[in-house]
Structure formats: structure tokens, C-alpha cells
mmCIF file of C-alpha atoms in Angstrom:
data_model
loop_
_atom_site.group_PDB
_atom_site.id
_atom_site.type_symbol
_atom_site.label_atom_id
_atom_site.label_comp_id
_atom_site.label_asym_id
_atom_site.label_seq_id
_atom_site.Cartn_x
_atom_site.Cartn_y
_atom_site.Cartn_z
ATOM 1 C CA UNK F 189 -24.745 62.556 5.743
ATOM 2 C CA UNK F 190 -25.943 59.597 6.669
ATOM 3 C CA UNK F 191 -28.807 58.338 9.483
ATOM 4 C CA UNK F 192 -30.387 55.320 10.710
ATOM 5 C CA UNK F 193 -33.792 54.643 9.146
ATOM 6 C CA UNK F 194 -36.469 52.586 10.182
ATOM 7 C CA UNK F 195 -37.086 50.084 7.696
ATOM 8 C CA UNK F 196 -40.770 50.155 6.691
ATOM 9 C CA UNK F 197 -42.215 46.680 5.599
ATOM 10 C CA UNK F 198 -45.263 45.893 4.166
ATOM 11 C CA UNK F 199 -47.285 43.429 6.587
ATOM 12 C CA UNK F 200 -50.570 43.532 4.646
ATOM 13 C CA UNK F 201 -51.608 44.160 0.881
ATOM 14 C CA UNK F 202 -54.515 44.835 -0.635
ATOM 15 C CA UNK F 203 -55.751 45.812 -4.172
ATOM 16 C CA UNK F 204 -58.905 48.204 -4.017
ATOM 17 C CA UNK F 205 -59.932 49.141 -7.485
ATOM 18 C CA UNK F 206 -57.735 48.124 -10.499
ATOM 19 C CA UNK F 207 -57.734 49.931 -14.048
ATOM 20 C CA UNK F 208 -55.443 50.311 -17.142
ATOM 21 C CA UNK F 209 -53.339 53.198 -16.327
ATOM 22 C CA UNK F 210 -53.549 52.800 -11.940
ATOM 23 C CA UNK F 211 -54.864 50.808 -9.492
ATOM 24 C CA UNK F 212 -55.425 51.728 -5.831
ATOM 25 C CA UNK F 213 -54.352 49.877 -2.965
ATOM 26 C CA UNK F 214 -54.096 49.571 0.513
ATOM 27 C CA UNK F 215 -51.110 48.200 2.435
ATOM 28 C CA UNK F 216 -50.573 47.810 6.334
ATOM 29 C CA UNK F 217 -47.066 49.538 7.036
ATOM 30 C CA UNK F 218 -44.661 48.474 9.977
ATOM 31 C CA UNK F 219 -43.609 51.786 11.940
ATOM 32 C CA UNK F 220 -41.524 53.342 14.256
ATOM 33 C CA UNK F 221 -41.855 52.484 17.971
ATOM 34 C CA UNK F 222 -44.065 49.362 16.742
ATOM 35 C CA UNK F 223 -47.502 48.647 15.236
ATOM 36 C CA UNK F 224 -48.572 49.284 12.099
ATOM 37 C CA UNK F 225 -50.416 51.874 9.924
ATOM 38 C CA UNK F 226 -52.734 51.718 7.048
ATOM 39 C CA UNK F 227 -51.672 53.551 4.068
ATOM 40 C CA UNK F 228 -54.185 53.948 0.707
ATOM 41 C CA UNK F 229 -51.975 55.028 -2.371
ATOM 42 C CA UNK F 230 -52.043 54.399 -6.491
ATOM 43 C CA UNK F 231 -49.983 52.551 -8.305
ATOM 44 C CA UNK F 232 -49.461 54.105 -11.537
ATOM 45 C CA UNK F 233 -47.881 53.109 -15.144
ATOM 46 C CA UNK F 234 -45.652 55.970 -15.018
ATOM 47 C CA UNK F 235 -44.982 58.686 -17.777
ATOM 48 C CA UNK F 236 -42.135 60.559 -19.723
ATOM 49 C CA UNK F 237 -42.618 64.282 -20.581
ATOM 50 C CA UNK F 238 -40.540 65.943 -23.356
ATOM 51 C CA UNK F 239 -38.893 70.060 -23.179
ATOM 52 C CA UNK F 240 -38.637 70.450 -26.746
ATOM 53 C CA UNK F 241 -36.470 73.175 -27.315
ATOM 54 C CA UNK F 242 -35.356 74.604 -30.548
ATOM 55 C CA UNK F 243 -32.406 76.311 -31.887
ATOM 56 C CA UNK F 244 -34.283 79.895 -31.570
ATOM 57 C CA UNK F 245 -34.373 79.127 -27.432
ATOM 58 C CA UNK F 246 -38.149 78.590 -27.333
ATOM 59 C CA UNK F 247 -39.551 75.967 -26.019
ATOM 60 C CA UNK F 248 -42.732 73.981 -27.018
ATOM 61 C CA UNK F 249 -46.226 73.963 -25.151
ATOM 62 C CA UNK F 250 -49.191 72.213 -25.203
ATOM 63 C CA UNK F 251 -52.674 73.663 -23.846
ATOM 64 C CA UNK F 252 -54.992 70.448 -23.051
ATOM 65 C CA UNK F 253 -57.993 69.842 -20.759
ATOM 66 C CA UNK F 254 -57.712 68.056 -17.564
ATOM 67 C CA UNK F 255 -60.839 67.062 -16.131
ATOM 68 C CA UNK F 256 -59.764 66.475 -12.406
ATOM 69 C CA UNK F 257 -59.176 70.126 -12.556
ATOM 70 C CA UNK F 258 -61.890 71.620 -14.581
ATOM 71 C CA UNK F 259 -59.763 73.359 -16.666
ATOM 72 C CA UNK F 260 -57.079 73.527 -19.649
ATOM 73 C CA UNK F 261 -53.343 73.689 -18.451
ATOM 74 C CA UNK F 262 -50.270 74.618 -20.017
ATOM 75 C CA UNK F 263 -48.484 71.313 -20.511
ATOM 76 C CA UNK F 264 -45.267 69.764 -22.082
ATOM 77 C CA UNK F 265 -45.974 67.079 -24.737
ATOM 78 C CA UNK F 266 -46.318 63.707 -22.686
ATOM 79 C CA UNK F 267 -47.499 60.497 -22.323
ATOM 80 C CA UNK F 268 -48.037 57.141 -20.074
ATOM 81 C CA UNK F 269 -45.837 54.412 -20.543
ATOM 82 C CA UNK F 270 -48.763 52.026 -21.250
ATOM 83 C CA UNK F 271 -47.085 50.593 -24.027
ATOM 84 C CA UNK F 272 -45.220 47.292 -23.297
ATOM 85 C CA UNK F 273 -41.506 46.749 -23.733
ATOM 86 C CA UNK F 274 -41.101 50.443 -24.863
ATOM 87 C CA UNK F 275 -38.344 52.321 -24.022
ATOM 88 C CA UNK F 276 -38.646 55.357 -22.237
ATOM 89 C CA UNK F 277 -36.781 58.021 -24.929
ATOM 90 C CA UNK F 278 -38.805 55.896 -27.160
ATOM 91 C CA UNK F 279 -42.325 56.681 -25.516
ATOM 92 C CA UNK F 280 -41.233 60.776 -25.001
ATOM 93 C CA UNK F 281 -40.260 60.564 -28.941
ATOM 94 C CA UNK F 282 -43.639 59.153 -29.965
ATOM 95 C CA UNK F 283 -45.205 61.616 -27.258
ATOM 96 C CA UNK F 284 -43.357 64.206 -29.389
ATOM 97 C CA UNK F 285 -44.731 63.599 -32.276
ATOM 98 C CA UNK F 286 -48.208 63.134 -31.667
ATOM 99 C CA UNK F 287 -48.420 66.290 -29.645
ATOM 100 C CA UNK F 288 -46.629 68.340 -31.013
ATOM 101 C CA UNK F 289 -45.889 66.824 -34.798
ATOM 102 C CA UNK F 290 -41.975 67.124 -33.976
ATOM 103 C CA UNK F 291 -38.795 64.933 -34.498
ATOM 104 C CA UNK F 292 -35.831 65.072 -32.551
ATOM 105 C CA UNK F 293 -32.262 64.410 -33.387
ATOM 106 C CA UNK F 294 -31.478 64.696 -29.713
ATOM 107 C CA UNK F 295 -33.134 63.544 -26.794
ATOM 108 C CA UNK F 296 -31.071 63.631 -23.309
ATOM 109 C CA UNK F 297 -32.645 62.929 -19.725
ATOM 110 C CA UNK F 298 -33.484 66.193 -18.299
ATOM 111 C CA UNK F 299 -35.220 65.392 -14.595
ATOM 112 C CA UNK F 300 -36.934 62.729 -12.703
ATOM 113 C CA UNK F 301 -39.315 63.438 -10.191
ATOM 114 C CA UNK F 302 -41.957 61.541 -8.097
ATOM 115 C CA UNK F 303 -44.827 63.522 -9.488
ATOM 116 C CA UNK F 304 -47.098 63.296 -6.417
ATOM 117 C CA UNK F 305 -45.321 60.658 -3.431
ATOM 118 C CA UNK F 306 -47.901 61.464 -1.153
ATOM 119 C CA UNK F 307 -50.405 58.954 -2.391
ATOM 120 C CA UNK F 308 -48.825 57.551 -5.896
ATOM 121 C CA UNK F 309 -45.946 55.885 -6.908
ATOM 122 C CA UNK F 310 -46.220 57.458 -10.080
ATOM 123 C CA UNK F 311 -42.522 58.340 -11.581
ATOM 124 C CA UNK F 312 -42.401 60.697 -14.118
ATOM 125 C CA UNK F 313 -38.876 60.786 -16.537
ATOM 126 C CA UNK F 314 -38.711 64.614 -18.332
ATOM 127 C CA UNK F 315 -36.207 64.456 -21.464
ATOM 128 C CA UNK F 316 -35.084 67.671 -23.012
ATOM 129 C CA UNK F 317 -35.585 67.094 -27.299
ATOM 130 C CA UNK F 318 -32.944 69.162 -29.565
ATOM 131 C CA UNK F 319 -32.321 69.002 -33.203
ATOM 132 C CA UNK F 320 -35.763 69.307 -33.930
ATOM 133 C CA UNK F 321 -37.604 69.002 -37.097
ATOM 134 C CA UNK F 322 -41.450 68.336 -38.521
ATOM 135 C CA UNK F 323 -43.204 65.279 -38.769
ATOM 136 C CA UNK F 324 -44.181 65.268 -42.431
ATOM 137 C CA UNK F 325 -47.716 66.101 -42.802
ATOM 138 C CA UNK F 326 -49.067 62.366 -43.749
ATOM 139 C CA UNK F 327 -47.196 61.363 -41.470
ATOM 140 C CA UNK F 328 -49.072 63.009 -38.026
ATOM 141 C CA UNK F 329 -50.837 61.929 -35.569
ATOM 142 C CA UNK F 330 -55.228 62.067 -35.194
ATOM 143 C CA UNK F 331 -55.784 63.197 -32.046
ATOM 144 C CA UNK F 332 -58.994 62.366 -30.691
ATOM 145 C CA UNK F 333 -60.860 63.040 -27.738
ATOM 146 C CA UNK F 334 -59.423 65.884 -25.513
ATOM 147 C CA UNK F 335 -56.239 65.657 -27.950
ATOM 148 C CA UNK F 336 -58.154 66.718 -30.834
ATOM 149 C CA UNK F 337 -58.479 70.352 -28.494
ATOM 150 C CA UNK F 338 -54.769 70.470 -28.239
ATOM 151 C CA UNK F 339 -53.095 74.052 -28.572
ATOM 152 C CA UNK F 340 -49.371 73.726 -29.419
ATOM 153 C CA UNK F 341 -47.186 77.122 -29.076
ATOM 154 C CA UNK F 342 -43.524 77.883 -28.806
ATOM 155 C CA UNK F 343 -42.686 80.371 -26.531
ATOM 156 C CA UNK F 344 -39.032 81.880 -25.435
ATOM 157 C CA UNK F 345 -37.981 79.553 -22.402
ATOM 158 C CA UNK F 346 -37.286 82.459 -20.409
ATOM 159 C CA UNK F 347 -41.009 83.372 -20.744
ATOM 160 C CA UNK F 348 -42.022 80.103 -19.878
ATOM 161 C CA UNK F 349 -39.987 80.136 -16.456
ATOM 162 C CA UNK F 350 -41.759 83.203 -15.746
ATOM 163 C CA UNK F 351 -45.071 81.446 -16.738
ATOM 164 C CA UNK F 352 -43.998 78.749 -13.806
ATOM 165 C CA UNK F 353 -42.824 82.024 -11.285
ATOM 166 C CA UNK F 354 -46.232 83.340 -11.777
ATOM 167 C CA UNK F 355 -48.457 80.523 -11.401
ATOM 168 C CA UNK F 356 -49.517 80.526 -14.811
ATOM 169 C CA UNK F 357 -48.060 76.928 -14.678
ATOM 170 C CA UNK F 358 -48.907 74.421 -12.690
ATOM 171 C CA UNK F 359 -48.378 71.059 -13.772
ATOM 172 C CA UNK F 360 -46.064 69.261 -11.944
ATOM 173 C CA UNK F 361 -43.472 68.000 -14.969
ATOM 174 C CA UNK F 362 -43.917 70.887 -16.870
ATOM 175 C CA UNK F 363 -42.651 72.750 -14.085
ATOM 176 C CA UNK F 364 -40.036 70.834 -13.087
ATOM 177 C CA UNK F 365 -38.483 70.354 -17.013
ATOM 178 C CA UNK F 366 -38.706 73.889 -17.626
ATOM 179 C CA UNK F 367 -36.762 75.135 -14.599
ATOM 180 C CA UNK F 368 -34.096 71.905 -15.120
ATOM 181 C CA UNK F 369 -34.515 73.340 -18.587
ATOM 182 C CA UNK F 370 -33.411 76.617 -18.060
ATOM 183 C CA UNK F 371 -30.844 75.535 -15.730
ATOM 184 C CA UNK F 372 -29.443 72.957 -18.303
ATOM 185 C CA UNK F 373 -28.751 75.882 -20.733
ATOM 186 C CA UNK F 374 -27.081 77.581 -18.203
ATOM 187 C CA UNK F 375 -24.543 74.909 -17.731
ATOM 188 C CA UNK F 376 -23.987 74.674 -21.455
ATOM 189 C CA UNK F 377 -26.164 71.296 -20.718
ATOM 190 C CA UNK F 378 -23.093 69.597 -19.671
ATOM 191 C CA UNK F 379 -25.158 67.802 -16.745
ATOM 192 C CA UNK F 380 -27.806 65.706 -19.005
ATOM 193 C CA UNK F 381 -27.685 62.222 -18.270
ATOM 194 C CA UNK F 382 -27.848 59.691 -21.602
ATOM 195 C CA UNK F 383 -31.391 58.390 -22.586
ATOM 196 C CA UNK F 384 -30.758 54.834 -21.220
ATOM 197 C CA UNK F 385 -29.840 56.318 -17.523
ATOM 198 C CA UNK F 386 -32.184 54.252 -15.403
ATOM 199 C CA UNK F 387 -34.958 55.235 -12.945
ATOM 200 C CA UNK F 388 -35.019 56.569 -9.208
ATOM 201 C CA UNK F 389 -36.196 53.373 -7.366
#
């Protein structure tokens, strides 16, 4: 189905506050019927999230503190993509294994998803990790600030999709990759795309 769409241009641009992982700005937005409207949003680095699931059907979560939320949330192990010229599988492996201490002989892409479009740009890329094995113990990470709190537990992925079902959790990727998860197995994962497929622009 298609439509005619108004094309929105951006008629003024301003940065507001700038940091390392987002920035906020403000641009003046042509719109329907004429005139324009301000609209305030971040800009963000973006981020990969990785469903580690093992051969036993469980899948791997973490438990870490979020300050903007005053609490700890069940999480998958994941990461901004602050490092430059890295690939994305290659950020969600390294997420991997400083999360969660875990190697993967498999990653796939899983889901994309615009984690929160109604003020950030922020893109979020969820692989689902197979094959997986232990990063040797000199080998692992030091986690450090709320890292070094971390919880890391496997549960069934069935129990985790009821975990989503009954708001137990909330965070957006983890979410999302558990339920595309879940779905994945049902389809014998024949719908994963390769590591390299690129973004939704």
C-alpha cells in the first residue's frame, strides 16, 4: 500500500547540549498545510543487544541498575556503539563477553527497532548468539561501576517470554529480542538476517 507523504524538511538546526554517548537538539520542521514546528529530540550513538541462547533453550540475562529509573532491570547483555570503526556483530560479541563472560560461534541479526522514536534517534540492532562457550577465566572482563553489580542468569526462554507477558520485563530490546527470539525458534530460525545486513534508515 502505498500513500502520498508530506516530505518533512529541516528549516532550522540547533545543537542544545552535546555529550559522548547523545546530544540534544532542536530542529524547526516544515509541516503539513504550511509553517513549521519545533521539535527537541537526542541524537544518540546507537547500541547492539545480544539473545544468547544455548543449546539447553535458555536464554541469558543480565540484572543491572539504571538510574533514570531508580531501579535494577532485567536486561540482555548490551552495549553502545561508542567505539569507532567497529562493526556491529563485533560490538554485540565484545558486549557478550564482558557481560556475560560468553563466546559465540554464531551470531545472526535477530531485530531492529527504534528504541524510543518519540524523542531519539537512537537505533538499537538485537543479534541472537548460538554456539556458545566461556570466556576463559583470565581472559574476562572487570566490570566497574554499576557493571561490577551485574547479576547474570540463564533462564528457559519460554520463562523469559512470560517474564515480558507479565511485566516483569521492561526494557525495550530485551523485550523485543526475546519475543523475535522465541519466534525465531519457532521458524526453525530460518528468517535471521546475516550479521553484515545493514540498518533501518
Amino acid at each position: 500500500m502505498s500513500a502520498v507523504e508530506h516530505r518533512y524538511e529541516v528549516a532550522g538546526h540547533r545543537e542544545i547540549w552535546s555529550g559522548r554517548i547523545f546530544s540534544v537538539v532542536s530542529d524547526d520542521v516544515t509541516m503539513p498545510g504550511g509553517g513549521t514546528a519545533t521539535r527537541d529530540y537526542v541524537t544518540h550513538v546507537g547500541a547492539v543487544a545480544v539473545v544468547a541462547l544455548d543449546d539447553a533453550g535458555q536464554v541469558v540475562l543480565i540484572r543491572q541498575y539504571r538510574h533514570p529509573v531508580g531501579r535494577h532491570l532485567w536486561e540482555l547483555p548490551a552495549g553502545l556503539m561508542d567505539v569507532r570503526g567497529e562493526d556491529l556483530a563485533t560490538a554485540a560479541a565484545r558486549e557478550l563477553a564482558e557481560e556475560a563472560d560468553l563466546t559465540a560461534g554464531r551470531i545472526d541479526v535477530l531485530v531492529d527497532l527504534h528504541s524510543s522514536p518519540g524523542f531519539s534517534n537512537e537505533v538499537v540492532r538485537v543479534f541472537l548468539a548460538r554456539d556458545l562457550a566461556d570466556v576463559p577465566a583470565e581472559q574476562r572482563h572487570d566490570r566497574r561501576d554499576e557493571e561490577a553489580d551485574l547479576q547474570v542468569v540463564r533462564l528457559d526462554l519460554d520463562e523469559a517470554v512470560r517474564m515480558v507477558l507479565a511485566g516483569e520485563i521492561t526494557n525495550a530490546s530485551c523485550v523485543a529480542g526475546l519475543l523475535a527470539a522465541a519466534r525465531a525458534r519457532e521458524t526453525g530460525f530460518a528468517e535471521l538476517r546475516r550479521p553484515e545486513a545493514p540498518l533501518p534508515r
